Coordinates of C-alpha atoms in Angstrom, one line a residue:
Chain A
M1 CA -12.2 -48.3 10.5
A2 CA -10.8 -49.9 7.7
E3 CA -7.7 -48.4 6.0
L4 CA -7.6 -45.7 8.1
I5 CA -3.6 -44.6 8.6
I6 CA -2.6 -43.0 12.0
L7 CA 0.5 -40.4 11.7
K8 CA 2.4 -39.1 14.1
L9 CA 4.6 -35.9 14.1
G10 CA 6.9 -36.4 16.8
G11 CA 7.3 -32.7 18.8
S12 CA 11.1 -32.7 17.9
V13 CA 10.4 -32.8 13.4
I14 CA 7.4 -29.8 14.1
T15 CA 8.9 -27.5 16.3
K16 CA 12.5 -26.2 17.1
K17 CA 12.9 -28.3 20.2
G18 CA 16.6 -27.6 20.8
E19 CA 16.6 -24.6 21.2
G20 CA 13.6 -24.4 24.0
K21 CA 11.8 -21.5 22.7
A22 CA 7.9 -22.5 21.3
E23 CA 8.5 -22.1 17.9
V24 CA 6.8 -24.4 14.8
N25 CA 9.7 -25.7 12.5
K26 CA 7.9 -24.1 9.9
E27 CA 10.1 -25.3 7.1
V28 CA 9.8 -29.1 7.9
L29 CA 6.1 -28.7 8.6
E30 CA 5.0 -27.0 5.2
R31 CA 7.1 -29.6 3.6
L32 CA 5.7 -32.3 5.4
A33 CA 2.2 -31.0 4.7
A34 CA 3.0 -30.8 1.1
E35 CA 3.9 -34.3 1.2
I36 CA 0.6 -35.5 3.2
S37 CA -1.7 -33.2 0.4
E38 CA 0.0 -35.3 -3.0
A39 CA -0.4 -38.6 -0.8
R40 CA -4.1 -37.9 -0.6
K41 CA -4.6 -36.4 -4.0
E42 CA -3.0 -39.8 -5.1
K43 CA -5.2 -41.7 -2.7
E44 CA -8.3 -41.6 -0.9
F45 CA -7.9 -43.3 2.7
P46 CA -8.9 -41.7 6.0
L47 CA -6.6 -40.3 7.7
M48 CA -5.9 -38.9 11.4
I49 CA -2.8 -36.9 12.4
V50 CA -1.1 -37.1 16.6
H51 CA 1.7 -33.9 17.1
G52 CA 3.7 -34.1 20.0
A53 CA 4.2 -31.1 22.5
G54 CA 8.2 -29.8 21.8
P55 CA 8.8 -27.0 23.7
F56 CA 5.0 -25.5 23.7
G57 CA 4.0 -28.5 26.3
H58 CA 7.6 -29.8 27.7
V59 CA 8.4 -25.9 29.1
P60 CA 5.1 -25.4 30.9
A61 CA 4.8 -28.8 31.5
K62 CA 7.7 -29.1 33.4
E63 CA 8.2 -25.2 34.9
Y64 CA 4.6 -26.6 36.9
G65 CA 5.4 -29.9 37.8
L66 CA 2.5 -31.6 36.0
H67 CA 3.6 -34.9 35.6
E68 CA 3.5 -35.3 39.1
G69 CA -0.1 -34.7 39.7
L70 CA -1.9 -32.3 41.2
K71 CA -0.2 -30.9 44.5
D72 CA -0.8 -27.8 44.5
E73 CA -3.0 -24.6 43.5
R74 CA 0.0 -23.4 41.2
Q75 CA -0.6 -26.5 38.8
I76 CA -4.2 -25.4 37.6
E77 CA -2.5 -22.6 36.3
G78 CA -0.5 -24.4 35.5
F79 CA -3.0 -26.6 33.3
S80 CA -4.6 -23.6 31.4
I81 CA -0.8 -22.3 30.4
T82 CA 0.2 -25.3 29.4
H83 CA -2.8 -26.2 27.6
H84 CA -3.1 -22.9 26.1
S85 CA 0.2 -23.7 24.2
M86 CA -0.9 -26.6 22.9
E87 CA -3.9 -24.9 21.5
K88 CA -1.5 -22.9 19.8
L89 CA 0.5 -25.2 17.8
N90 CA -2.4 -28.0 17.0
F91 CA -3.4 -24.5 15.1
L92 CA -0.3 -23.6 13.4
V93 CA 0.2 -27.3 12.2
V94 CA -3.7 -27.1 10.5
E95 CA -2.6 -23.9 9.8
A96 CA 0.2 -25.3 7.9
L97 CA -2.1 -28.6 6.5
R98 CA -4.6 -26.2 5.3
K99 CA -2.3 -24.2 3.4
A100 CA -1.1 -27.5 1.6
G101 CA -4.8 -28.0 0.9
L102 CA -6.4 -30.4 3.7
N103 CA -9.2 -30.2 5.0
A104 CA -7.6 -31.1 8.6
M105 CA -9.3 -30.0 11.5
E106 CA -8.1 -29.0 15.7
F107 CA -8.9 -31.9 17.7
Q108 CA -8.5 -31.4 21.6
P109 CA -8.1 -34.6 23.8
S110 CA -8.5 -33.4 27.1
S111 CA -12.5 -31.9 26.2
I112 CA -13.1 -36.1 26.2
G113 CA -10.3 -38.2 27.7
I114 CA -9.7 -38.8 31.2
L115 CA -6.3 -40.4 32.3
R116 CA -6.3 -43.0 35.2
N117 CA -2.2 -43.4 37.0
E118 CA -0.9 -41.8 33.3
E119 CA -3.0 -44.3 31.2
L120 CA -5.8 -43.2 29.1
V121 CA -9.1 -45.3 30.6
H122 CA -11.9 -42.9 29.2
F123 CA -11.6 -41.9 25.7
P124 CA -15.2 -41.8 23.7
T125 CA -14.3 -41.8 19.8
E126 CA -18.4 -41.3 18.4
A127 CA -17.8 -38.1 17.2
L128 CA -14.2 -38.9 15.9
E129 CA -15.8 -41.8 13.8
G130 CA -18.4 -39.5 12.1
I131 CA -15.2 -36.7 11.7
L132 CA -13.5 -39.6 9.7
N133 CA -16.4 -40.8 7.8
I134 CA -17.4 -37.5 6.1
G135 CA -13.8 -36.7 4.8
L136 CA -12.1 -34.3 7.4
I137 CA -8.5 -35.1 8.7
P138 CA -8.4 -34.8 12.2
V139 CA -5.1 -33.6 14.2
A140 CA -5.2 -34.4 17.6
Y141 CA -2.2 -33.7 20.3
G142 CA -0.1 -34.8 23.4
D143 CA -2.1 -32.8 26.1
V144 CA -3.1 -32.8 30.0
L145 CA -5.9 -33.8 31.0
V146 CA -7.8 -34.8 34.5
D147 CA -6.5 -37.8 36.4
E148 CA -8.7 -39.8 38.7
K149 CA -5.5 -40.8 40.7
K150 CA -3.4 -38.3 40.2
G151 CA -5.8 -35.0 39.7
I152 CA -4.4 -34.1 36.4
S153 CA -1.6 -36.0 34.1
I154 CA 0.0 -35.6 30.8
L155 CA -1.3 -37.1 27.9
S156 CA 2.2 -38.2 25.5
G157 CA 0.9 -38.2 21.7
D158 CA 2.9 -41.6 21.6
H159 CA 0.2 -43.0 23.8
L160 CA -2.8 -42.0 22.4
V161 CA -1.8 -43.3 18.9
P162 CA -1.9 -47.3 20.2
Y163 CA -4.8 -46.2 21.8
L164 CA -6.8 -44.8 19.5
A165 CA -5.0 -47.0 16.8
K166 CA -6.7 -50.3 18.4
K167 CA -10.5 -48.5 19.5
L168 CA -10.5 -47.5 15.8
N169 CA -9.2 -50.4 13.9
A170 CA -6.4 -48.6 12.3
S171 CA -4.8 -50.2 9.3
R172 CA -1.2 -48.7 9.8
V173 CA 0.7 -46.1 12.0
I174 CA 3.7 -44.2 10.5
I175 CA 5.8 -42.8 13.3
V176 CA 7.4 -39.7 11.8
T177 CA 10.6 -38.8 14.3
D178 CA 14.0 -36.8 13.7
V179 CA 16.2 -39.8 13.4
A180 CA 15.9 -42.9 10.3
G181 CA 14.3 -45.5 12.6
I182 CA 15.9 -47.0 15.4
F183 CA 19.0 -48.0 16.1
D184 CA 21.6 -50.5 17.4
S185 CA 23.2 -47.5 19.5
N186 CA 22.7 -43.9 19.9
P187 CA 23.4 -42.3 15.6
K188 CA 24.1 -38.6 17.1
E189 CA 27.3 -40.1 19.1
N190 CA 28.0 -43.1 16.9
K191 CA 29.1 -43.0 13.6
D192 CA 29.0 -47.2 13.2
A193 CA 25.1 -47.0 14.2
K194 CA 23.1 -49.9 12.2
L195 CA 19.3 -49.2 11.6
I196 CA 17.4 -52.2 13.1
P197 CA 15.0 -52.3 9.8
E198 CA 12.6 -54.8 11.9
I199 CA 11.4 -55.2 15.5
N200 CA 9.7 -57.9 15.9
S201 CA 8.6 -60.4 19.5
G202 CA 11.6 -62.5 17.8
N203 CA 14.4 -60.4 18.3
I204 CA 13.1 -57.5 20.7
D205 CA 14.6 -58.7 23.7
S206 CA 18.0 -59.1 22.1
L207 CA 17.8 -55.5 21.4
N208 CA 18.5 -53.4 24.0
I209 CA 16.0 -50.9 23.5
G210 CA 15.8 -47.7 25.4
S211 CA 19.0 -48.7 27.1
S212 CA 21.5 -45.2 27.3
T213 CA 22.6 -46.4 23.9
S214 CA 19.1 -45.8 22.3
T215 CA 18.0 -42.9 20.1
D216 CA 15.3 -42.3 21.6
V217 CA 15.6 -38.2 22.8
T218 CA 12.2 -38.1 24.4
G219 CA 12.9 -41.2 26.7
G220 CA 10.8 -44.5 26.6
M221 CA 10.8 -45.5 23.3
Q222 CA 11.4 -49.5 24.9
R223 CA 7.3 -49.0 25.8
K224 CA 6.8 -47.0 22.9
V225 CA 7.6 -49.8 20.6
R226 CA 6.3 -52.7 22.9
E227 CA 3.0 -50.4 23.2
L228 CA 3.3 -50.6 19.3
M229 CA 3.8 -54.4 19.1
R230 CA 0.8 -55.2 21.3
L231 CA -1.5 -53.7 19.1
E232 CA -1.1 -56.2 16.1
I233 CA -1.1 -53.0 14.0
E234 CA 1.7 -52.7 11.4
S235 CA 3.6 -49.6 12.5
E236 CA 6.8 -47.6 11.2
I237 CA 8.7 -45.7 12.5
I238 CA 10.6 -43.1 9.6
S239 CA 12.6 -39.8 9.3
A240 CA 11.2 -37.2 8.6
L241 CA 14.2 -35.4 7.7
E242 CA 14.4 -37.0 4.4
P243 CA 11.9 -35.3 2.1
G244 CA 10.0 -38.1 0.2
L245 CA 9.7 -40.7 3.0
V246 CA 6.2 -39.2 4.4
K247 CA 4.4 -39.6 1.0
K248 CA 5.6 -42.9 0.4
A249 CA 4.9 -44.2 3.5
L250 CA 1.7 -42.9 3.3
L251 CA 0.8 -44.3 0.0
G252 CA 2.1 -48.0 1.1
E253 CA 5.5 -48.2 0.6
R254 CA 7.0 -50.2 3.4
N255 CA 11.0 -50.9 4.9
L256 CA 11.8 -46.9 4.7
G257 CA 12.8 -47.1 9.1
T258 CA 11.8 -49.8 11.6
V259 CA 8.6 -51.4 10.3
I260 CA 7.3 -53.3 14.1
T261 CA 5.3 -55.8 13.4
Chain B
M1 CA -22.8 -30.1 40.2
A2 CA -24.1 -27.7 43.3
E3 CA -23.2 -23.9 42.5
L4 CA -22.3 -24.4 38.5
I5 CA -22.7 -21.1 37.0
I6 CA -22.9 -20.7 33.0
L7 CA -22.0 -17.8 31.2
K8 CA -23.0 -17.3 27.8
L9 CA -21.0 -14.3 25.7
G10 CA -23.6 -13.7 22.9
G11 CA -21.1 -13.1 19.7
S12 CA -22.2 -10.5 19.2
V13 CA -20.7 -9.3 22.6
I14 CA -17.3 -10.4 21.6
T15 CA -16.6 -9.6 18.8
K16 CA -16.8 -6.8 16.2
K17 CA -19.9 -8.1 14.9
G18 CA -21.5 -5.2 12.8
E19 CA -18.8 -5.0 10.8
G20 CA -18.3 -8.5 9.1
K21 CA -14.8 -8.7 9.5
A22 CA -13.4 -11.5 12.5
E23 CA -12.5 -9.2 14.8
V24 CA -12.9 -9.5 18.4
N25 CA -14.0 -6.5 19.9
K26 CA -11.2 -6.1 22.4
E27 CA -12.5 -3.3 24.8
V28 CA -15.6 -5.4 25.6
L29 CA -13.7 -8.4 26.1
E30 CA -11.3 -7.1 28.3
R31 CA -13.8 -5.7 30.5
L32 CA -15.6 -8.5 30.8
A33 CA -13.0 -10.8 31.4
A34 CA -11.6 -8.1 34.4
E35 CA -15.5 -8.3 35.9
I36 CA -15.5 -12.1 35.9
S37 CA -12.1 -12.2 37.4
E38 CA -13.4 -10.0 40.4
A39 CA -16.8 -12.2 40.6
R40 CA -14.4 -14.8 40.9
K41 CA -11.7 -13.6 43.9
E42 CA -14.8 -12.3 45.7
K43 CA -16.1 -15.8 45.7
E44 CA -15.7 -19.7 44.5
F45 CA -17.8 -21.2 42.3
P46 CA -17.1 -23.5 39.6
L47 CA -18.1 -21.6 36.2
M48 CA -18.6 -22.9 32.8
I49 CA -18.1 -20.2 29.7
V50 CA -20.0 -20.7 26.3
H51 CA -19.0 -18.2 23.8
G52 CA -21.6 -17.6 20.4
A53 CA -19.4 -17.4 17.0
G54 CA -19.8 -13.7 15.7
P55 CA -18.3 -13.4 11.9
F56 CA -16.1 -15.9 12.8
G57 CA -18.6 -18.2 12.6
H58 CA -21.6 -17.2 10.8
V59 CA -19.1 -15.4 7.7
P60 CA -18.1 -18.7 6.2
A61 CA -21.0 -21.0 7.4
K62 CA -23.1 -19.1 5.5
E63 CA -21.1 -19.2 2.7
Y64 CA -20.8 -22.8 3.0
G65 CA -23.9 -23.4 3.1
L66 CA -23.6 -25.5 6.2
H67 CA -26.8 -25.1 7.8
E68 CA -28.1 -27.0 5.1
G69 CA -26.1 -30.4 5.3
L70 CA -23.6 -32.2 3.6
K71 CA -24.4 -32.0 0.4
D72 CA -21.2 -31.6 -1.9
E73 CA -17.3 -32.0 -1.4
R74 CA -17.1 -28.4 -1.1
Q75 CA -18.2 -27.8 2.0
I76 CA -16.0 -30.2 4.0
E77 CA -13.8 -27.5 3.2
G78 CA -16.0 -25.3 4.5
F79 CA -16.1 -27.1 7.9
S80 CA -12.2 -27.1 8.2
I81 CA -12.5 -23.2 7.9
T82 CA -15.3 -22.6 9.8
H83 CA -14.0 -24.3 12.9
H84 CA -10.3 -23.2 12.5
S85 CA -11.9 -19.7 12.5
M86 CA -13.8 -20.7 15.9
E87 CA -10.9 -22.1 17.1
K88 CA -9.5 -18.8 16.8
L89 CA -11.6 -16.9 18.2
N90 CA -12.0 -19.2 21.5
F91 CA -8.2 -18.9 21.7
L92 CA -8.5 -15.6 21.9
V93 CA -11.2 -15.6 24.6
V94 CA -9.4 -17.9 26.5
E95 CA -6.1 -15.3 26.4
A96 CA -8.3 -12.4 27.6
L97 CA -9.4 -14.2 30.0
R98 CA -6.0 -15.7 31.0
K99 CA -4.5 -12.4 31.2
A100 CA -7.2 -11.8 33.7
G101 CA -5.8 -13.7 35.4
L102 CA -8.7 -16.6 35.5
N103 CA -8.0 -20.6 34.4
A104 CA -9.3 -20.3 31.8
M105 CA -9.1 -23.2 29.3
E106 CA -10.2 -23.8 25.7
F107 CA -12.7 -26.9 24.8
Q108 CA -14.5 -27.7 21.7
P109 CA -17.3 -29.0 20.8
S110 CA -17.0 -30.8 17.6
S111 CA -14.3 -33.2 19.0
I112 CA -17.3 -34.8 21.4
G113 CA -20.5 -33.7 20.4
I114 CA -22.6 -35.0 17.7
L115 CA -26.4 -33.8 16.3
R116 CA -29.6 -35.3 15.1
N117 CA -31.0 -33.0 12.8
E118 CA -29.5 -29.9 14.9
E119 CA -30.6 -31.1 18.2
L120 CA -27.3 -32.8 20.4
V121 CA -28.3 -36.1 20.9
H122 CA -24.6 -37.7 22.5
F123 CA -22.2 -35.0 24.5
P124 CA -20.3 -37.3 26.9
T125 CA -19.5 -35.1 29.4
E126 CA -17.1 -37.3 31.9
A127 CA -14.0 -35.3 30.8
L128 CA -15.0 -31.8 30.7
E129 CA -16.8 -32.7 34.8
G130 CA -13.7 -33.7 35.6
I131 CA -11.8 -30.3 34.2
L132 CA -14.7 -28.3 36.7
N133 CA -13.7 -30.2 40.1
I134 CA -10.5 -28.9 40.2
G135 CA -11.0 -25.6 39.6
L136 CA -10.6 -25.0 35.3
I137 CA -13.0 -22.5 33.6
P138 CA -13.6 -24.2 30.4
V139 CA -14.7 -21.5 27.3
A140 CA -17.3 -24.2 25.1
Y141 CA -18.6 -22.2 21.8
G142 CA -20.5 -22.3 19.4
D143 CA -18.8 -25.1 16.6
V144 CA -19.5 -27.3 13.7
L145 CA -20.3 -31.2 14.0
V146 CA -20.7 -34.5 13.3
D147 CA -25.0 -34.4 12.2
E148 CA -26.1 -38.5 12.3
K149 CA -29.1 -37.2 9.8
K150 CA -28.0 -34.1 8.1
G151 CA -24.0 -35.3 7.7
I152 CA -22.6 -31.3 9.4
S153 CA -24.6 -29.1 11.1
I154 CA -24.3 -26.1 13.3
L155 CA -24.3 -26.4 17.0
S156 CA -25.0 -22.8 17.5
G157 CA -24.2 -21.5 21.3
D158 CA -27.8 -21.1 22.9
H159 CA -28.0 -24.6 22.0
L160 CA -25.2 -25.8 24.0
V161 CA -26.0 -23.9 27.1
P162 CA -29.5 -25.7 27.6
Y163 CA -27.7 -29.1 27.1
L164 CA -25.5 -28.1 29.3
A165 CA -26.6 -26.4 32.0
K166 CA -29.4 -29.8 32.4
K167 CA -26.7 -32.7 32.1
L168 CA -24.4 -30.7 34.9
N169 CA -27.0 -29.6 37.2
A170 CA -25.8 -25.8 36.8
S171 CA -27.4 -23.4 39.5
R172 CA -27.8 -20.8 37.0
V173 CA -27.4 -19.4 33.7
I174 CA -26.6 -16.1 32.8
I175 CA -26.5 -15.0 29.1
V176 CA -24.8 -11.7 28.4
T177 CA -26.1 -9.9 25.2
D178 CA -26.0 -6.4 23.5
V179 CA -29.3 -5.5 24.7
A180 CA -30.0 -5.4 28.0
G181 CA -32.0 -8.0 28.5
I182 CA -35.8 -9.2 27.1
F183 CA -38.1 -6.0 25.3
D184 CA -42.1 -5.9 23.9
S185 CA -40.9 -4.4 20.9
N186 CA -37.2 -3.2 19.5
P187 CA -35.0 -1.0 21.6
K188 CA -32.9 -0.5 19.0
E189 CA -36.0 0.3 16.6
N190 CA -38.5 1.8 19.1
K191 CA -37.9 4.5 21.9
D192 CA -40.2 3.5 24.0
A193 CA -39.4 -0.3 24.3
K194 CA -40.2 -2.0 27.8
L195 CA -37.9 -4.2 29.2
I196 CA -39.7 -7.2 30.1
P197 CA -37.7 -8.1 34.1
E198 CA -39.7 -11.0 34.2
I199 CA -40.7 -14.0 31.8
N200 CA -42.3 -17.1 32.8
S201 CA -45.0 -19.7 32.1
G202 CA -47.9 -17.3 33.2
N203 CA -46.9 -14.2 30.3
I204 CA -44.8 -15.8 27.9
D205 CA -47.6 -16.5 25.8
S206 CA -49.1 -12.8 26.4
L207 CA -45.2 -11.1 25.2
N208 CA -45.0 -12.1 21.1
I209 CA -41.4 -12.8 21.8
G210 CA -40.0 -13.6 19.0
S211 CA -41.9 -11.8 16.5
S212 CA -40.6 -9.3 13.6
T213 CA -40.9 -6.7 17.1
S214 CA -38.4 -8.1 19.3
T215 CA -35.2 -7.2 19.6
D216 CA -33.7 -10.6 19.1
V217 CA -31.0 -10.0 16.4
T218 CA -29.8 -13.2 15.8
G219 CA -33.2 -15.3 15.4
G220 CA -35.3 -17.8 17.8
M221 CA -35.2 -15.7 20.8
Q222 CA -38.5 -17.5 21.4
R223 CA -37.0 -20.8 21.0
K224 CA -33.6 -19.7 23.2
V225 CA -36.8 -18.1 26.0
R226 CA -38.6 -21.7 25.9
E227 CA -35.7 -24.0 26.0
L228 CA -34.4 -22.0 29.3
M229 CA -38.0 -22.2 31.0
R230 CA -37.9 -26.3 30.3
L231 CA -34.5 -26.4 32.0
E232 CA -36.2 -25.4 35.4
I233 CA -32.9 -23.7 35.8
E234 CA -33.3 -20.2 37.0
S235 CA -31.7 -17.7 34.1
E236 CA -31.1 -13.9 33.5
I237 CA -30.8 -11.9 29.5
I238 CA -28.3 -9.3 30.8
S239 CA -26.9 -6.7 29.0
A240 CA -22.7 -6.9 28.0
L241 CA -22.8 -2.6 27.7
E242 CA -23.5 -1.6 31.1
P243 CA -20.5 -2.0 33.2
G244 CA -20.6 -4.1 36.2
L245 CA -23.8 -6.3 35.1
V246 CA -21.4 -9.3 34.8
K247 CA -19.6 -9.0 37.8
K248 CA -23.2 -8.6 40.0
A249 CA -24.9 -11.4 37.6
L250 CA -22.2 -13.9 38.6
L251 CA -21.7 -13.3 42.5
G252 CA -26.0 -13.8 43.0
E253 CA -27.5 -10.4 42.3
R254 CA -30.6 -10.6 40.5
N255 CA -32.9 -8.7 38.5
L256 CA -30.6 -6.8 36.2
G257 CA -32.1 -8.0 33.0
T258 CA -34.8 -10.5 32.5
V259 CA -35.2 -13.4 34.7
I260 CA -36.1 -16.2 32.7
T261 CA -37.9 -18.9 35.3

């Protein structure tokens, strides 16, 4: 789908992740919704949003060991609880987008998707393409899914984004996090940490992303970056915390964080 | 799927339909949730629930003329609003089922389904079958969908139920409404109205269902009954308002309302 942008809003951005409670970060969410709305007023483009889970998903998923696959009956309850909690978060995100004037629409991954050993292997997108074609903004999320091998498993937003970007032939992927991009060491611990403006096949091996000094707070930054790179679709990791960046990125500005090519 | 029961909860049953406000009928919903929970404790069987819309869906769908297909941009807003409202109702229904101890799970039709002139033509069920197989209770609903011919259209719960019953090879369909079954005239207007205990291919033509004297409050009872009959799956229309009927029906009792064979 020409011109399609997939915008990932990190769980740490839209929720009060640090506090462990399942609460949205209303202030940031409303500002981001306003920026997206302003961008869409200036320019027409198909847009899909995928958001992370924060404590809405991570807390119950951990409590019931959903990452470990289906081992006992109690986890079915955990599946129900975790999905229900993600539905709530998704509803609140769509609510904020709607209030900003966007024709957003909840989009449930678990009603469609099947994993096999945590890899998405089935995700029919005919309805999704129809939804995008009429100008709605589908809003998907990290969710708990049926897994052909493990019984149940977690689909993270970071896994769903490159899968959909490829399948829908997106023009750009914009990943919004709580840091300014990827640094050469952890900027939360090291004042001298330097932002890496571009990661490509030439420098990725020397950068040691994913080491203990990386900036990633959810784990798996190495995998995340490599998955994006394999896509051969331009991606950029930018900060949610600097006002205006999301709007600029949606309107086509580059080099606002770390570009992955 | 052997033993699968599809339980349809009418919009007029779970919402305060008559009042026009988008509010659930908490009392009835909680009692039905308790009955379903009691039945599942006595007997294991795969169960799928589909609920109607009541004012949550009908009011915004009517306001934006969603039945007429996509004619102007404003209807995209109507699509977003109507789906958002149905998400809320679905969340509240699952919430009530969860509180009764059931491992229920929201199940969004519009992320999967495509209509063509209001007929469901695409609805992949691989993930749904996986969800049923691990013992979760998916809870779907009437929703607004992409329509290949009309742009957008409404999928009623009453259209989704026979489609899924056939595709998933259900053993029974139980339709829970606000009347005791199908009558020979409108029981709300006529004190002498008689319940028709069974409708089959032998008597359907003589019954004049769907006439102005029928009991149907949402329209289309004739189509509804014929669709169920074509299924060749045993169906029964029962009342939500008589306590205990839903539990009995789920546990295998027959002849509680109007049986369709």
